[in-house]
GROMACS .gro file of N, CA and C in nm:
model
  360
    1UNK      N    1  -1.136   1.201  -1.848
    1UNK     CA    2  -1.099   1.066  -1.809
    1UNK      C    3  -1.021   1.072  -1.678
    2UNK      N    4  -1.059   0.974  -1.582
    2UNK     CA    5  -1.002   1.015  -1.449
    2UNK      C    6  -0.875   0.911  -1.453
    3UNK      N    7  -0.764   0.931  -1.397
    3UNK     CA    8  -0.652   0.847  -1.458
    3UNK      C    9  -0.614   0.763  -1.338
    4UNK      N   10  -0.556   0.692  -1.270
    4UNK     CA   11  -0.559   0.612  -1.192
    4UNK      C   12  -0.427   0.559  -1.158
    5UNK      N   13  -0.369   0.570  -1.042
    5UNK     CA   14  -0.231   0.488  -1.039
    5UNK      C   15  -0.229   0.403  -0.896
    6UNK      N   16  -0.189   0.227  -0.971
    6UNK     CA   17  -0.194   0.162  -0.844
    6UNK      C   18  -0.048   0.142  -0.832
    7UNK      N   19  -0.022   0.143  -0.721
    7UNK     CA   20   0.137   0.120  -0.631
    7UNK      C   21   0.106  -0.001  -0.567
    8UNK      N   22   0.163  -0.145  -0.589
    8UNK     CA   23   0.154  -0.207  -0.505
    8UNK      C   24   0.318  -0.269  -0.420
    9UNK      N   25   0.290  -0.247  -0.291
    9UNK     CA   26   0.437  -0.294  -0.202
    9UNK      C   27   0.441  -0.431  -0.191
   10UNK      N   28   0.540  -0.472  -0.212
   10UNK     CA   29   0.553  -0.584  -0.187
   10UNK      C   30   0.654  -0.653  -0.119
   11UNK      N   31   0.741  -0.521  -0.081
   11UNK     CA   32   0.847  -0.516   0.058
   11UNK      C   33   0.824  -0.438   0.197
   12UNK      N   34   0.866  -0.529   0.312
   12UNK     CA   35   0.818  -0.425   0.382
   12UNK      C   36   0.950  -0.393   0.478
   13UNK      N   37   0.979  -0.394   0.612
   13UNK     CA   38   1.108  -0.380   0.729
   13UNK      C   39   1.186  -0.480   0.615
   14UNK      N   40   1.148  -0.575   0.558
   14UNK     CA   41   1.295  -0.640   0.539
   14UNK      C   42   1.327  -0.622   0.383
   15UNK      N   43   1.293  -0.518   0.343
   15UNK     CA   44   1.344  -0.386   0.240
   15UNK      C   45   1.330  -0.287   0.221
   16UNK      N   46   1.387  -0.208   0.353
   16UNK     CA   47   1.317  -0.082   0.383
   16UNK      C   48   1.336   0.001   0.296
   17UNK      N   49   1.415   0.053   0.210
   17UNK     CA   50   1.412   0.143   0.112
   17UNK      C   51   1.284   0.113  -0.018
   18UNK      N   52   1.307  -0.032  -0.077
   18UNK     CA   53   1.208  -0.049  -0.171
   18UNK      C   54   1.066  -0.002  -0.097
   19UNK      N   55   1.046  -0.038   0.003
   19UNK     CA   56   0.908  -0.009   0.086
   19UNK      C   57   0.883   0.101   0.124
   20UNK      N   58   0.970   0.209   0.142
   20UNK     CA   59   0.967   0.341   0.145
   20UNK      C   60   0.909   0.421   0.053
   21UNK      N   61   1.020   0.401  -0.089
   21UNK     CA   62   0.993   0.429  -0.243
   21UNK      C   63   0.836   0.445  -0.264
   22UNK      N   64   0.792   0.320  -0.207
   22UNK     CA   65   0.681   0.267  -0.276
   22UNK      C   66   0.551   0.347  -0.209
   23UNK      N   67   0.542   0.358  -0.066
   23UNK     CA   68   0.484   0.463   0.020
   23UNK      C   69   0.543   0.610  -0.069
   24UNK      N   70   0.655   0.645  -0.077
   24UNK     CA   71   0.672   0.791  -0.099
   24UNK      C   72   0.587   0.813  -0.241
   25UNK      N   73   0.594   0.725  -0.312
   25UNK     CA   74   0.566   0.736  -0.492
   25UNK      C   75   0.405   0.746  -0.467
   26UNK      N   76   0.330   0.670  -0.420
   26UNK     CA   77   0.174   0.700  -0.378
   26UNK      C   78   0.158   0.789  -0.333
   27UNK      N   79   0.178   0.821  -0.183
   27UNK     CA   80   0.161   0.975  -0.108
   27UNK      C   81   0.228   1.076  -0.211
   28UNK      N   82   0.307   1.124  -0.262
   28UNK     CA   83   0.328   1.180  -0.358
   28UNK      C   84   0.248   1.215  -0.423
   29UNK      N   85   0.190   1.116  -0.520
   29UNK     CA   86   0.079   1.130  -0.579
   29UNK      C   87  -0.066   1.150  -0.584
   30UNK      N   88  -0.103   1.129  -0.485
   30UNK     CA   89  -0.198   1.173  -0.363
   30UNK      C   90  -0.186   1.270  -0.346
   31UNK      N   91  -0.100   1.331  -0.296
   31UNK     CA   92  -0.096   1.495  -0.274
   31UNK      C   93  -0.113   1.624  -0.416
   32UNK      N   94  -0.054   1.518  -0.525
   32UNK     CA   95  -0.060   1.594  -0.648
   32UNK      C   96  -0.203   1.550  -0.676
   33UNK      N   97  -0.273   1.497  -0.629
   33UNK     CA   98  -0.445   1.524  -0.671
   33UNK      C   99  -0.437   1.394  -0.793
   34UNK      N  100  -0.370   1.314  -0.775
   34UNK     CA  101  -0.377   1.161  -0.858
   34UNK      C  102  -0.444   1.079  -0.775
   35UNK      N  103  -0.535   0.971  -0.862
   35UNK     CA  104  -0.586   0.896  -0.798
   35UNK      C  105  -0.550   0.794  -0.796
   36UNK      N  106  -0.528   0.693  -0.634
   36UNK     CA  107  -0.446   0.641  -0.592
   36UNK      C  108  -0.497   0.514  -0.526
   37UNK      N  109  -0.454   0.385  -0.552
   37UNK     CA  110  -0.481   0.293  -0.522
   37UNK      C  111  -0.367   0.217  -0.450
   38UNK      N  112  -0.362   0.205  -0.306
   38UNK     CA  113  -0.185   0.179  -0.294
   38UNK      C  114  -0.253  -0.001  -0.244
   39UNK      N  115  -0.140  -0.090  -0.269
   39UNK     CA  116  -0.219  -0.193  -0.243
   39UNK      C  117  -0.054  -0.303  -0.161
   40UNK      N  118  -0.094  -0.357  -0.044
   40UNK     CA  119  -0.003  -0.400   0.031
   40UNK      C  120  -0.019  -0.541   0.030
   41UNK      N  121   0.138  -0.573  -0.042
   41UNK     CA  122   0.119  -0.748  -0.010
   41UNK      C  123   0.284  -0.783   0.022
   42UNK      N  124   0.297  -0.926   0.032
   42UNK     CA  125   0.417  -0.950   0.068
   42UNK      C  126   0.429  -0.894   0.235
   43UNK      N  127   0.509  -0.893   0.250
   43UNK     CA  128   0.574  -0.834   0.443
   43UNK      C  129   0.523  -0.687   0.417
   44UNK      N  130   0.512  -0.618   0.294
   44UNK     CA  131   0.434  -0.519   0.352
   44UNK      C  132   0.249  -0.499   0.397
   45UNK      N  133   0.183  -0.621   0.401
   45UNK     CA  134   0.079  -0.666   0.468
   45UNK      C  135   0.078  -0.657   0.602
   46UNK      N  136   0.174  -0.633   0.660
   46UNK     CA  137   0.202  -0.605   0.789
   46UNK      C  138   0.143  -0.488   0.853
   47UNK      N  139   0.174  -0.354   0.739
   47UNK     CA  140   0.142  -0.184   0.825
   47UNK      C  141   0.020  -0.187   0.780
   48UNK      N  142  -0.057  -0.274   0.722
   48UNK     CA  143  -0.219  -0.312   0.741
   48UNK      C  144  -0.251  -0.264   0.880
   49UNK      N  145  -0.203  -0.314   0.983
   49UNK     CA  146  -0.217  -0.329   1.150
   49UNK      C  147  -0.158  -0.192   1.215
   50UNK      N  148  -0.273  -0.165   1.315
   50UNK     CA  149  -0.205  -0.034   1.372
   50UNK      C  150  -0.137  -0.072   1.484
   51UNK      N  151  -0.035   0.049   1.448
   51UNK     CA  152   0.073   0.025   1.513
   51UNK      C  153   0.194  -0.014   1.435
   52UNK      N  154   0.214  -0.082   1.350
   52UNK     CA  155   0.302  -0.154   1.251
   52UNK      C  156   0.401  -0.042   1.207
   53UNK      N  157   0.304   0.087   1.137
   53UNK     CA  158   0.392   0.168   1.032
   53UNK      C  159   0.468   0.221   1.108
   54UNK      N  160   0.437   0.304   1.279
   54UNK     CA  161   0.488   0.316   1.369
   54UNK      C  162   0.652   0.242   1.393
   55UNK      N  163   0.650   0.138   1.380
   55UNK     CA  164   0.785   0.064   1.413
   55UNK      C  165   0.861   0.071   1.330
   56UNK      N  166   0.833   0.101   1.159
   56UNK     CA  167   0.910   0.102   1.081
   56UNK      C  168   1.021   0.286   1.069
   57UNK      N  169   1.147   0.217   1.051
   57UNK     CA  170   1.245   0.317   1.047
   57UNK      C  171   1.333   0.340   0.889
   58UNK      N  172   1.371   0.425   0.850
   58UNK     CA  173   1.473   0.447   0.756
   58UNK      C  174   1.513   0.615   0.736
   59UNK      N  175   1.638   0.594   0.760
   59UNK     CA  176   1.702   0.739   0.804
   59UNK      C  177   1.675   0.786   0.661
   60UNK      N  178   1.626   0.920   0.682
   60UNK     CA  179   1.647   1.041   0.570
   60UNK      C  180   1.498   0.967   0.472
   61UNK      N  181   1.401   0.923   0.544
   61UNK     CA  182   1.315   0.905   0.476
   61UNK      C  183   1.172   0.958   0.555
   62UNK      N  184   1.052   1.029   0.507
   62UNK     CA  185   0.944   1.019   0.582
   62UNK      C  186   0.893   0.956   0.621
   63UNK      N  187   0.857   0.984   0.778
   63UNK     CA  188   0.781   0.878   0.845
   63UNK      C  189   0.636   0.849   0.773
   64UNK      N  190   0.684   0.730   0.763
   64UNK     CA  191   0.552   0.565   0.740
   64UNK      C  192   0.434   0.666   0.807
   65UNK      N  193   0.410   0.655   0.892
   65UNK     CA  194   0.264   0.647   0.930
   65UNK      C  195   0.196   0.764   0.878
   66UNK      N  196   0.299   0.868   0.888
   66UNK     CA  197   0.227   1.016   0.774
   66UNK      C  198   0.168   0.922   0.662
   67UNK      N  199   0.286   0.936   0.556
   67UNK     CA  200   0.265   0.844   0.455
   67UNK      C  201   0.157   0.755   0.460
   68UNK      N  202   0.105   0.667   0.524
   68UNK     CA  203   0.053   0.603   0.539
   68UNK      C  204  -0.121   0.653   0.511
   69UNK      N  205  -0.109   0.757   0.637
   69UNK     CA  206  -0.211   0.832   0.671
   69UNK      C  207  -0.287   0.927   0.574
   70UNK      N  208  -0.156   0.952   0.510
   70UNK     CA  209  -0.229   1.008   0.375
   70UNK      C  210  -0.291   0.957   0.259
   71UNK      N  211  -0.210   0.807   0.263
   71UNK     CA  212  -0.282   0.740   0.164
   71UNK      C  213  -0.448   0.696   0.230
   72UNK      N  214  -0.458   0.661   0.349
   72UNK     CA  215  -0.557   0.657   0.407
   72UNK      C  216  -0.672   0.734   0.387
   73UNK      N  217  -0.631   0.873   0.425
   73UNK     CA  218  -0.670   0.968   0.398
   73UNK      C  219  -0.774   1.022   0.272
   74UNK      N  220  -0.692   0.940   0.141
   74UNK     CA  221  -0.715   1.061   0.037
   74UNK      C  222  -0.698   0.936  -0.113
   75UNK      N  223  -0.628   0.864  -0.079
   75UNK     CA  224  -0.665   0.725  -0.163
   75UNK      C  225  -0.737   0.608  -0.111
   76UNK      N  226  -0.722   0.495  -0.140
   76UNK     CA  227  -0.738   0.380  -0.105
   76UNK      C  228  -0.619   0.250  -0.068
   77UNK      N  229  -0.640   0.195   0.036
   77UNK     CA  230  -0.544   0.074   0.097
   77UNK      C  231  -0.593  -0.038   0.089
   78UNK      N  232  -0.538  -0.145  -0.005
   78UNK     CA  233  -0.589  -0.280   0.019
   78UNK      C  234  -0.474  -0.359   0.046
   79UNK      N  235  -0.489  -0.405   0.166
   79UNK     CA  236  -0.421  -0.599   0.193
   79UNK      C  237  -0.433  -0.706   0.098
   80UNK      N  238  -0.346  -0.740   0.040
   80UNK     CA  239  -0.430  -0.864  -0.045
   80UNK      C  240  -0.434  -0.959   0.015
   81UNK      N  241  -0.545  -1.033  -0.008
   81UNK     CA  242  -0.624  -1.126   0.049
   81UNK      C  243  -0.537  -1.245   0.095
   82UNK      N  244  -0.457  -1.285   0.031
   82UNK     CA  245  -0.374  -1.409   0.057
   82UNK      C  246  -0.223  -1.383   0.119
   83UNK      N  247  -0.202  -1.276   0.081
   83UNK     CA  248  -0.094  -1.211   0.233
   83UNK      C  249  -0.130  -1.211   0.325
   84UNK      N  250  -0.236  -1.151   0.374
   84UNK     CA  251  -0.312  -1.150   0.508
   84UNK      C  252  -0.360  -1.269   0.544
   85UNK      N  253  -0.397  -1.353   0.495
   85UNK     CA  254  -0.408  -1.515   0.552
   85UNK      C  255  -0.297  -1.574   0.572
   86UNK      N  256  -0.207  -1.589   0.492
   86UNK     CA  257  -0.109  -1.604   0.515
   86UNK      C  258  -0.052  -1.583   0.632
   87UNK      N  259  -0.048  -1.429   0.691
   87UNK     CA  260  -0.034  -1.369   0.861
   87UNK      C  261  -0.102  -1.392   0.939
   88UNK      N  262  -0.247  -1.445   0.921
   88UNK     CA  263  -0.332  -1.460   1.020
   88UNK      C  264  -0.376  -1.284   1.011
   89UNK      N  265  -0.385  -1.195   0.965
   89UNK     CA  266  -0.424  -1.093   0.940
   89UNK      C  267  -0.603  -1.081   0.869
   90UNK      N  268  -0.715  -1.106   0.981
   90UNK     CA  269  -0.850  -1.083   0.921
   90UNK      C  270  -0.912  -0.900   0.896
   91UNK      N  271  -0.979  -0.872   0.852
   91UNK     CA  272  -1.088  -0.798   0.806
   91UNK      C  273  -1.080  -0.698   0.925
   92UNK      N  274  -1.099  -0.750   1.081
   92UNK     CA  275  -1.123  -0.713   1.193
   92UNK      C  276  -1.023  -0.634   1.227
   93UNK      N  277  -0.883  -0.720   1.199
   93UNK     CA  278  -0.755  -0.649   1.287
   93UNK      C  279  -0.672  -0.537   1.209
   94UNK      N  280  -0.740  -0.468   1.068
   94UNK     CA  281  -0.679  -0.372   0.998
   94UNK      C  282  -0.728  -0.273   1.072
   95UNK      N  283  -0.654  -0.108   1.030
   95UNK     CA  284  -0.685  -0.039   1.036
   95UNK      C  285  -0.798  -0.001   0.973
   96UNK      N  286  -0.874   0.091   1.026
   96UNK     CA  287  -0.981   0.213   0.931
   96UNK      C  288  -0.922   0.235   0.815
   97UNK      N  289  -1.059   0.173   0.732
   97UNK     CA  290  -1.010   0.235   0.608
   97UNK      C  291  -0.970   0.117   0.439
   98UNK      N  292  -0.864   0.047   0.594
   98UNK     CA  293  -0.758  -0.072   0.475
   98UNK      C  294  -0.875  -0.204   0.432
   99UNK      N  295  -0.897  -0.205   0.297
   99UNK     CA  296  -1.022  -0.349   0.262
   99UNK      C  297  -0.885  -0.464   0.230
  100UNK      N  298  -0.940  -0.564   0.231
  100UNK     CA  299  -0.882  -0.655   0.228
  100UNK      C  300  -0.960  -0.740   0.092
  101UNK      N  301  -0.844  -0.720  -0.030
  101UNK     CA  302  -0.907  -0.770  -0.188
  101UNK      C  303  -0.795  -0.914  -0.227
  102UNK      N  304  -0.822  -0.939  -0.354
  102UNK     CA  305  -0.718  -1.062  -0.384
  102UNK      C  306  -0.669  -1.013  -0.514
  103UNK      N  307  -0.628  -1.056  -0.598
  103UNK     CA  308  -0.590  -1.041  -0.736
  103UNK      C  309  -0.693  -0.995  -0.877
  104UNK      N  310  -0.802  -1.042  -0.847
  104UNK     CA  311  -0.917  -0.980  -0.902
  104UNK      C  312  -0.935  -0.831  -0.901
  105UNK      N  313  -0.960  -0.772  -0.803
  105UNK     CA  314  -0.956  -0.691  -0.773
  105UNK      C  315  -0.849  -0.576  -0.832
  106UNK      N  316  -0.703  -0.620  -0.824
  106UNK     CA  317  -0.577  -0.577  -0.868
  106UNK      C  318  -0.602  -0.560  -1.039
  107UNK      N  319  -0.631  -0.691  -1.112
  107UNK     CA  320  -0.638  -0.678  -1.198
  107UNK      C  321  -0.733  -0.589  -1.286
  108UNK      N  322  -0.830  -0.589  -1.207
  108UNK     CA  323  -0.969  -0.498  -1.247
  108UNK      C  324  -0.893  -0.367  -1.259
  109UNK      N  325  -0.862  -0.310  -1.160
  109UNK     CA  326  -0.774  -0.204  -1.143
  109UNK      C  327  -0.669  -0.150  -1.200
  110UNK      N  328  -0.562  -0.261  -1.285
  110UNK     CA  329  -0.489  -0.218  -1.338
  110UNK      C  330  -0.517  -0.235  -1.512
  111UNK      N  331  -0.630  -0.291  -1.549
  111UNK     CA  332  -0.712  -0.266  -1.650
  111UNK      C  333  -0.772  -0.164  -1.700
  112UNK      N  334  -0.780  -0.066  -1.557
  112UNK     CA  335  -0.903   0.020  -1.665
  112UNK      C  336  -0.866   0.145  -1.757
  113UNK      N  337  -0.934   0.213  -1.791
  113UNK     CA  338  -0.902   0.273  -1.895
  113UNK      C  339  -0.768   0.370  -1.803
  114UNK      N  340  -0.688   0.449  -1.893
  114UNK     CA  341  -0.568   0.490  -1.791
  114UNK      C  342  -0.514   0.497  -1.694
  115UNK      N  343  -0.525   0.347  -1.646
  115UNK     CA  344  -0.484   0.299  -1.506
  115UNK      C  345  -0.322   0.277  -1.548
  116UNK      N  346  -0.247   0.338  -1.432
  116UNK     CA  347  -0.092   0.263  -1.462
  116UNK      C  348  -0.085   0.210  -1.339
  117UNK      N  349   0.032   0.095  -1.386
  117UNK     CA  350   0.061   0.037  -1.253
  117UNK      C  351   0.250  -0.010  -1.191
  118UNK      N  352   0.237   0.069  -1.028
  118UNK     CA  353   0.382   0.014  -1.061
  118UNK      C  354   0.393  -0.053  -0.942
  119UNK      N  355   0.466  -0.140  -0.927
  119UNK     CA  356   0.535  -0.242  -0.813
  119UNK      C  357   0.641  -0.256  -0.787
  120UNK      N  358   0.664  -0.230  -0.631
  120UNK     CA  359   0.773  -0.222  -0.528
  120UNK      C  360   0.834  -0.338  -0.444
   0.00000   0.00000   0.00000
């Protein structure tokens, strides 16, 4: 049974530690060979956009865009759909890689058979 863990952020610069956490706890897990669904809403819909993770800072924490890159990399990134409208954030202006889903999607995901799910 393949087991599944979604992380979704839902802070981004204007809670940089919760938004950190939430990047470190995915890439983390990612690296331990878990499969990883990291999913960005709220102000963290933002490092959707390149360039974004780049600007973000927090001392004594790994840089965002590693993080980032790895989830890129080696899991999956979704925008949710109504954050990103919300920003004016389309399909076009994400990075490689990041799909842009809504709650459906989330839920499908945190349904399936040993899916856990945690939120930041």
């Amino acid at each position: 049974m393949t087991r599944l863990l979604v992380v979704k952020a839902t802070a981004g610069a204007d809670a940089p530690e919760r938004c950190s956490q939430a990047f470190t706890v995915a890439s983390t897990a990612v690296a331990a060979g878990v499969d990883v669904s990291f999913w960005l809403t709220g102000e963290s819909t933002w490092f959707a956009l390149p360039g974004r993770a780049e600007q973000f800072e927090l001392p004594h924490a790994a840089p965002l865009p590693d993080l980032l890159g790895l989830l890129l990399d080696n899991g999956r990134v979704t925008a949710c759909t109504q954050c990103a409208a919300r920003r004016g954030i389309t399909p076009e202006d994400v990075l490689p890689g990041v799909r842009i889903a809504g709650a459906a999607v989330f839920v499908e995901e945190i349904m399936g058979e040993g899916a856990r799910a945690l939120v930041y």
